[in-house]
Amino acid sequence: MLDRIVLELGPWNWMVLGFVLLVMEVIAPGIFMLWIGIAALLIGAISLLIWDASFWTWQVQVLAFLALSLVSAYVGKKLVGGRHDPTDQPLLNRRGAQMVGKMATLAEPIKDGRGRIKLGDTLWRVSGPDLPAGTQVRVTGAADTDLELTVEAI
């Protein structure tokens, strides 16, 4: 049955595949199916021009489609994916990094390198030298996960 559909549609198989991939891109956007859909449409256009050529077998068409898919995905990545504009708020989603340089009082003593400070309405875990509760400290760094701050005595 599939052979019959492929034979009846001829070069339009690639066009149908290309449009299906573009519709899938609209339904689930991610800018990936777009490039593969464009490759399928291009192979369909080439097939319309040279369908009767003896070398244009289905194996050659599939290989050309795979190669064109890779090329179009690479070009698409270069066109769309390489934009990383600088932001005016580089620390927006990095709360711990926003605290660097602030001063606070230890809410709990630092014992064995761990303690707590209160900054704003949040209790933060801190690491640093052992210090008693009530000591003034300055935040000198934040862990990558923003779960712990590094402090030093003032």
JSON list of C-alpha atoms in Angstrom, two decimals:
[
{"chain": "A", "resi": 1, "resn": "MET", "atom": "CA", "xyz": [0.00, 0.00, 0.00]},
{"chain": "A", "resi": 2, "resn": "LEU", "atom": "CA", "xyz": [2.80, 2.42, 0.88]},
{"chain": "A", "resi": 3, "resn": "ASP", "atom": "CA", "xyz": [4.53, 1.63, -2.41]},
{"chain": "A", "resi": 4, "resn": "ARG", "atom": "CA", "xyz": [1.36, 2.51, -4.30]},
{"chain": "A", "resi": 5, "resn": "ILE", "atom": "CA", "xyz": [1.06, 5.87, -2.51]},
{"chain": "A", "resi": 6, "resn": "VAL", "atom": "CA", "xyz": [4.72, 6.68, -3.21]},
{"chain": "A", "resi": 7, "resn": "LEU", "atom": "CA", "xyz": [4.36, 5.79, -6.89]},
{"chain": "A", "resi": 8, "resn": "GLU", "atom": "CA", "xyz": [1.11, 7.72, -7.30]},
{"chain": "A", "resi": 9, "resn": "LEU", "atom": "CA", "xyz": [2.39, 10.90, -5.64]},
{"chain": "A", "resi": 10, "resn": "GLY", "atom": "CA", "xyz": [5.80, 10.80, -7.30]},
{"chain": "A", "resi": 11, "resn": "PRO", "atom": "CA", "xyz": [7.85, 13.90, -6.54]},
{"chain": "A", "resi": 12, "resn": "TRP", "atom": "CA", "xyz": [5.01, 15.33, -4.48]},
{"chain": "A", "resi": 13, "resn": "ASN", "atom": "CA", "xyz": [5.95, 12.95, -1.63]},
{"chain": "A", "resi": 14, "resn": "TRP", "atom": "CA", "xyz": [8.70, 15.35, -0.65]},
{"chain": "A", "resi": 15, "resn": "MET", "atom": "CA", "xyz": [6.36, 18.31, -0.84]},
{"chain": "A", "resi": 16, "resn": "VAL", "atom": "CA", "xyz": [3.86, 16.58, 1.42]},
{"chain": "A", "resi": 17, "resn": "LEU", "atom": "CA", "xyz": [6.62, 15.64, 3.88]},
{"chain": "A", "resi": 18, "resn": "GLY", "atom": "CA", "xyz": [7.92, 19.21, 3.84]},
{"chain": "A", "resi": 19, "resn": "PHE", "atom": "CA", "xyz": [4.50, 20.69, 4.59]},
{"chain": "A", "resi": 20, "resn": "VAL", "atom": "CA", "xyz": [3.85, 18.11, 7.32]},
{"chain": "A", "resi": 21, "resn": "LEU", "atom": "CA", "xyz": [7.16, 19.07, 8.96]},
{"chain": "A", "resi": 22, "resn": "LEU", "atom": "CA", "xyz": [6.32, 22.77, 8.71]},
{"chain": "A", "resi": 23, "resn": "VAL", "atom": "CA", "xyz": [2.92, 22.16, 10.29]},
{"chain": "A", "resi": 24, "resn": "MET", "atom": "CA", "xyz": [4.64, 20.18, 13.07]},
{"chain": "A", "resi": 25, "resn": "GLU", "atom": "CA", "xyz": [6.91, 23.20, 13.61]},
{"chain": "A", "resi": 26, "resn": "VAL", "atom": "CA", "xyz": [3.87, 25.44, 14.01]},
{"chain": "A", "resi": 27, "resn": "ILE", "atom": "CA", "xyz": [2.23, 23.03, 16.47]},
{"chain": "A", "resi": 28, "resn": "ALA", "atom": "CA", "xyz": [5.39, 22.38, 18.51]},
{"chain": "A", "resi": 29, "resn": "PRO", "atom": "CA", "xyz": [7.78, 25.28, 17.85]},
{"chain": "A", "resi": 30, "resn": "GLY", "atom": "CA", "xyz": [11.44, 24.74, 18.38]},
{"chain": "A", "resi": 31, "resn": "ILE", "atom": "CA", "xyz": [12.92, 25.95, 15.08]},
{"chain": "A", "resi": 32, "resn": "PHE", "atom": "CA", "xyz": [14.23, 22.50, 14.23]},
{"chain": "A", "resi": 33, "resn": "MET", "atom": "CA", "xyz": [11.54, 20.94, 12.06]},
{"chain": "A", "resi": 34, "resn": "LEU", "atom": "CA", "xyz": [11.61, 24.13, 10.00]},
{"chain": "A", "resi": 35, "resn": "TRP", "atom": "CA", "xyz": [15.02, 23.35, 8.54]},
{"chain": "A", "resi": 36, "resn": "ILE", "atom": "CA", "xyz": [14.21, 19.71, 7.82]},
{"chain": "A", "resi": 37, "resn": "GLY", "atom": "CA", "xyz": [10.91, 20.80, 6.24]},
{"chain": "A", "resi": 38, "resn": "ILE", "atom": "CA", "xyz": [12.75, 23.27, 4.02]},
{"chain": "A", "resi": 39, "resn": "ALA", "atom": "CA", "xyz": [15.14, 20.48, 2.97]},
{"chain": "A", "resi": 40, "resn": "ALA", "atom": "CA", "xyz": [12.18, 18.25, 2.07]},
{"chain": "A", "resi": 41, "resn": "LEU", "atom": "CA", "xyz": [10.59, 21.04, 0.04]},
{"chain": "A", "resi": 42, "resn": "LEU", "atom": "CA", "xyz": [13.85, 21.63, -1.82]},
{"chain": "A", "resi": 43, "resn": "ILE", "atom": "CA", "xyz": [14.21, 17.93, -2.63]},
{"chain": "A", "resi": 44, "resn": "GLY", "atom": "CA", "xyz": [10.59, 18.01, -3.82]},
{"chain": "A", "resi": 45, "resn": "ALA", "atom": "CA", "xyz": [11.35, 20.95, -6.11]},
{"chain": "A", "resi": 46, "resn": "ILE", "atom": "CA", "xyz": [14.43, 19.20, -7.49]},
{"chain": "A", "resi": 47, "resn": "SER", "atom": "CA", "xyz": [12.38, 16.02, -7.96]},
{"chain": "A", "resi": 48, "resn": "LEU", "atom": "CA", "xyz": [9.79, 17.92, -9.98]},
{"chain": "A", "resi": 49, "resn": "LEU", "atom": "CA", "xyz": [12.55, 19.04, -12.33]},
{"chain": "A", "resi": 50, "resn": "ILE", "atom": "CA", "xyz": [14.44, 15.76, -12.76]},
{"chain": "A", "resi": 51, "resn": "TRP", "atom": "CA", "xyz": [11.92, 13.06, -11.81]},
{"chain": "A", "resi": 52, "resn": "ASP", "atom": "CA", "xyz": [12.45, 11.04, -14.97]},
{"chain": "A", "resi": 53, "resn": "ALA", "atom": "CA", "xyz": [16.26, 11.00, -14.74]},
{"chain": "A", "resi": 54, "resn": "SER", "atom": "CA", "xyz": [17.62, 7.49, -14.36]},
{"chain": "A", "resi": 55, "resn": "PHE", "atom": "CA", "xyz": [20.04, 8.39, -11.54]},
{"chain": "A", "resi": 56, "resn": "TRP", "atom": "CA", "xyz": [17.29, 10.01, -9.40]},
{"chain": "A", "resi": 57, "resn": "THR", "atom": "CA", "xyz": [16.28, 6.85, -7.56]},
{"chain": "A", "resi": 58, "resn": "TRP", "atom": "CA", "xyz": [14.65, 6.88, -4.14]},
{"chain": "A", "resi": 59, "resn": "GLN", "atom": "CA", "xyz": [18.01, 6.02, -2.55]},
{"chain": "A", "resi": 60, "resn": "VAL", "atom": "CA", "xyz": [19.67, 9.07, -4.09]},
{"chain": "A", "resi": 61, "resn": "GLN", "atom": "CA", "xyz": [16.71, 11.22, -3.05]},
{"chain": "A", "resi": 62, "resn": "VAL", "atom": "CA", "xyz": [16.96, 10.06, 0.57]},
{"chain": "A", "resi": 63, "resn": "LEU", "atom": "CA", "xyz": [20.72, 10.66, 0.66]},
{"chain": "A", "resi": 64, "resn": "ALA", "atom": "CA", "xyz": [20.27, 14.11, -0.87]},
{"chain": "A", "resi": 65, "resn": "PHE", "atom": "CA", "xyz": [17.51, 14.85, 1.67]},
{"chain": "A", "resi": 66, "resn": "LEU", "atom": "CA", "xyz": [19.73, 13.79, 4.59]},
{"chain": "A", "resi": 67, "resn": "ALA", "atom": "CA", "xyz": [22.64, 15.87, 3.36]},
{"chain": "A", "resi": 68, "resn": "LEU", "atom": "CA", "xyz": [20.43, 18.88, 2.69]},
{"chain": "A", "resi": 69, "resn": "SER", "atom": "CA", "xyz": [18.80, 18.51, 6.12]},
{"chain": "A", "resi": 70, "resn": "LEU", "atom": "CA", "xyz": [22.21, 18.68, 7.79]},
{"chain": "A", "resi": 71, "resn": "VAL", "atom": "CA", "xyz": [23.28, 21.66, 5.71]},
{"chain": "A", "resi": 72, "resn": "SER", "atom": "CA", "xyz": [20.03, 23.56, 6.29]},
{"chain": "A", "resi": 73, "resn": "ALA", "atom": "CA", "xyz": [20.09, 22.83, 10.05]},
{"chain": "A", "resi": 74, "resn": "TYR", "atom": "CA", "xyz": [23.69, 24.09, 10.23]},
{"chain": "A", "resi": 75, "resn": "VAL", "atom": "CA", "xyz": [22.88, 27.24, 8.26]},
{"chain": "A", "resi": 76, "resn": "GLY", "atom": "CA", "xyz": [19.75, 27.78, 10.35]},
{"chain": "A", "resi": 77, "resn": "LYS", "atom": "CA", "xyz": [21.78, 27.46, 13.55]},
{"chain": "A", "resi": 78, "resn": "LYS", "atom": "CA", "xyz": [24.21, 30.07, 12.27]},
{"chain": "A", "resi": 79, "resn": "LEU", "atom": "CA", "xyz": [21.39, 32.42, 11.23]},
{"chain": "A", "resi": 80, "resn": "VAL", "atom": "CA", "xyz": [19.15, 32.11, 14.30]},
{"chain": "A", "resi": 81, "resn": "GLY", "atom": "CA", "xyz": [21.00, 30.39, 17.12]},
{"chain": "A", "resi": 82, "resn": "GLY", "atom": "CA", "xyz": [24.05, 32.59, 17.43]},
{"chain": "A", "resi": 83, "resn": "ARG", "atom": "CA", "xyz": [22.37, 35.68, 18.85]},
{"chain": "A", "resi": 84, "resn": "HIS", "atom": "CA", "xyz": [23.27, 36.35, 22.46]},
{"chain": "A", "resi": 85, "resn": "ASP", "atom": "CA", "xyz": [22.66, 40.04, 22.96]},
{"chain": "A", "resi": 86, "resn": "PRO", "atom": "CA", "xyz": [24.09, 41.55, 26.14]},
{"chain": "A", "resi": 87, "resn": "THR", "atom": "CA", "xyz": [21.46, 42.26, 28.74]},
{"chain": "A", "resi": 88, "resn": "ASP", "atom": "CA", "xyz": [21.07, 45.25, 31.00]},
{"chain": "A", "resi": 89, "resn": "GLN", "atom": "CA", "xyz": [20.32, 42.89, 33.92]},
{"chain": "A", "resi": 90, "resn": "PRO", "atom": "CA", "xyz": [22.89, 40.06, 33.82]},
{"chain": "A", "resi": 91, "resn": "LEU", "atom": "CA", "xyz": [22.09, 38.92, 37.39]},
{"chain": "A", "resi": 92, "resn": "LEU", "atom": "CA", "xyz": [18.31, 38.83, 36.95]},
{"chain": "A", "resi": 93, "resn": "ASN", "atom": "CA", "xyz": [17.80, 35.14, 37.75]},
{"chain": "A", "resi": 94, "resn": "ARG", "atom": "CA", "xyz": [20.88, 34.75, 39.93]},
{"chain": "A", "resi": 95, "resn": "ARG", "atom": "CA", "xyz": [19.75, 35.85, 43.39]},
{"chain": "A", "resi": 96, "resn": "GLY", "atom": "CA", "xyz": [22.91, 34.71, 45.13]},
{"chain": "A", "resi": 97, "resn": "ALA", "atom": "CA", "xyz": [25.13, 36.70, 42.79]},
{"chain": "A", "resi": 98, "resn": "GLN", "atom": "CA", "xyz": [22.99, 39.77, 43.49]},
{"chain": "A", "resi": 99, "resn": "MET", "atom": "CA", "xyz": [23.97, 39.53, 47.17]},
{"chain": "A", "resi": 100, "resn": "VAL", "atom": "CA", "xyz": [27.74, 39.77, 46.58]},
{"chain": "A", "resi": 101, "resn": "GLY", "atom": "CA", "xyz": [29.10, 42.84, 48.31]},
{"chain": "A", "resi": 102, "resn": "LYS", "atom": "CA", "xyz": [26.20, 43.21, 50.76]},
{"chain": "A", "resi": 103, "resn": "MET", "atom": "CA", "xyz": [26.79, 43.27, 54.49]},
{"chain": "A", "resi": 104, "resn": "ALA", "atom": "CA", "xyz": [24.76, 41.34, 57.03]},
{"chain": "A", "resi": 105, "resn": "THR", "atom": "CA", "xyz": [24.78, 40.02, 60.57]},
{"chain": "A", "resi": 106, "resn": "LEU", "atom": "CA", "xyz": [25.15, 36.32, 61.28]},
{"chain": "A", "resi": 107, "resn": "ALA", "atom": "CA", "xyz": [21.79, 34.95, 62.45]},
{"chain": "A", "resi": 108, "resn": "GLU", "atom": "CA", "xyz": [23.41, 31.63, 63.39]},
{"chain": "A", "resi": 109, "resn": "PRO", "atom": "CA", "xyz": [27.10, 31.12, 64.15]},
{"chain": "A", "resi": 110, "resn": "ILE", "atom": "CA", "xyz": [29.37, 29.65, 61.53]},
{"chain": "A", "resi": 111, "resn": "LYS", "atom": "CA", "xyz": [30.48, 26.29, 62.91]},
{"chain": "A", "resi": 112, "resn": "ASP", "atom": "CA", "xyz": [32.60, 23.89, 60.88]},
{"chain": "A", "resi": 113, "resn": "GLY", "atom": "CA", "xyz": [32.43, 26.34, 57.99]},
{"chain": "A", "resi": 114, "resn": "ARG", "atom": "CA", "xyz": [28.61, 26.60, 57.82]},
{"chain": "A", "resi": 115, "resn": "GLY", "atom": "CA", "xyz": [26.12, 29.11, 59.22]},
{"chain": "A", "resi": 116, "resn": "ARG", "atom": "CA", "xyz": [23.23, 31.43, 58.31]},
{"chain": "A", "resi": 117, "resn": "ILE", "atom": "CA", "xyz": [22.68, 35.13, 57.66]},
{"chain": "A", "resi": 118, "resn": "LYS", "atom": "CA", "xyz": [19.51, 37.10, 57.11]},
{"chain": "A", "resi": 119, "resn": "LEU", "atom": "CA", "xyz": [19.40, 39.34, 54.07]},
{"chain": "A", "resi": 120, "resn": "GLY", "atom": "CA", "xyz": [16.08, 41.03, 53.48]},
{"chain": "A", "resi": 121, "resn": "ASP", "atom": "CA", "xyz": [13.41, 38.49, 54.38]},
{"chain": "A", "resi": 122, "resn": "THR", "atom": "CA", "xyz": [15.49, 35.43, 53.52]},
{"chain": "A", "resi": 123, "resn": "LEU", "atom": "CA", "xyz": [17.78, 33.26, 55.65]},
{"chain": "A", "resi": 124, "resn": "TRP", "atom": "CA", "xyz": [20.78, 32.28, 53.55]},
{"chain": "A", "resi": 125, "resn": "ARG", "atom": "CA", "xyz": [23.17, 29.41, 54.17]},
{"chain": "A", "resi": 126, "resn": "VAL", "atom": "CA", "xyz": [26.71, 30.69, 54.27]},
{"chain": "A", "resi": 127, "resn": "SER", "atom": "CA", "xyz": [30.18, 29.24, 54.34]},
{"chain": "A", "resi": 128, "resn": "GLY", "atom": "CA", "xyz": [33.28, 30.87, 55.73]},
{"chain": "A", "resi": 129, "resn": "PRO", "atom": "CA", "xyz": [35.55, 30.96, 58.75]},
{"chain": "A", "resi": 130, "resn": "ASP", "atom": "CA", "xyz": [34.03, 29.99, 62.10]},
{"chain": "A", "resi": 131, "resn": "LEU", "atom": "CA", "xyz": [32.44, 33.10, 63.64]},
{"chain": "A", "resi": 132, "resn": "PRO", "atom": "CA", "xyz": [29.95, 33.68, 66.49]},
{"chain": "A", "resi": 133, "resn": "ALA", "atom": "CA", "xyz": [26.33, 34.79, 65.92]},
{"chain": "A", "resi": 134, "resn": "GLY", "atom": "CA", "xyz": [25.93, 38.57, 65.63]},
{"chain": "A", "resi": 135, "resn": "THR", "atom": "CA", "xyz": [29.20, 39.10, 63.75]},
{"chain": "A", "resi": 136, "resn": "GLN", "atom": "CA", "xyz": [29.07, 41.54, 60.83]},
{"chain": "A", "resi": 137, "resn": "VAL", "atom": "CA", "xyz": [30.04, 39.83, 57.57]},
{"chain": "A", "resi": 138, "resn": "ARG", "atom": "CA", "xyz": [30.33, 40.74, 53.89]},
{"chain": "A", "resi": 139, "resn": "VAL", "atom": "CA", "xyz": [29.14, 38.43, 51.12]},
{"chain": "A", "resi": 140, "resn": "THR", "atom": "CA", "xyz": [32.10, 37.64, 48.86]},
{"chain": "A", "resi": 141, "resn": "GLY", "atom": "CA", "xyz": [30.66, 35.02, 46.54]},
{"chain": "A", "resi": 142, "resn": "ALA", "atom": "CA", "xyz": [27.77, 32.75, 45.64]},
{"chain": "A", "resi": 143, "resn": "ALA", "atom": "CA", "xyz": [27.64, 29.10, 44.65]},
{"chain": "A", "resi": 144, "resn": "ASP", "atom": "CA", "xyz": [26.58, 28.28, 41.09]},
{"chain": "A", "resi": 145, "resn": "THR", "atom": "CA", "xyz": [23.31, 26.91, 42.42]},
{"chain": "A", "resi": 146, "resn": "ASP", "atom": "CA", "xyz": [22.59, 30.11, 44.43]},
{"chain": "A", "resi": 147, "resn": "LEU", "atom": "CA", "xyz": [21.91, 27.97, 47.51]},
{"chain": "A", "resi": 148, "resn": "GLU", "atom": "CA", "xyz": [24.92, 29.10, 49.52]},
{"chain": "A", "resi": 149, "resn": "LEU", "atom": "CA", "xyz": [26.84, 32.34, 49.93]},
{"chain": "A", "resi": 150, "resn": "THR", "atom": "CA", "xyz": [30.48, 32.76, 50.90]},
{"chain": "A", "resi": 151, "resn": "VAL", "atom": "CA", "xyz": [31.20, 35.37, 53.58]},
{"chain": "A", "resi": 152, "resn": "GLU", "atom": "CA", "xyz": [34.10, 36.99, 55.40]},
{"chain": "A", "resi": 153, "resn": "ALA", "atom": "CA", "xyz": [34.23, 38.97, 58.62]},
{"chain": "A", "resi": 154, "resn": "ILE", "atom": "CA", "xyz": [34.34, 42.75, 58.31]}
]
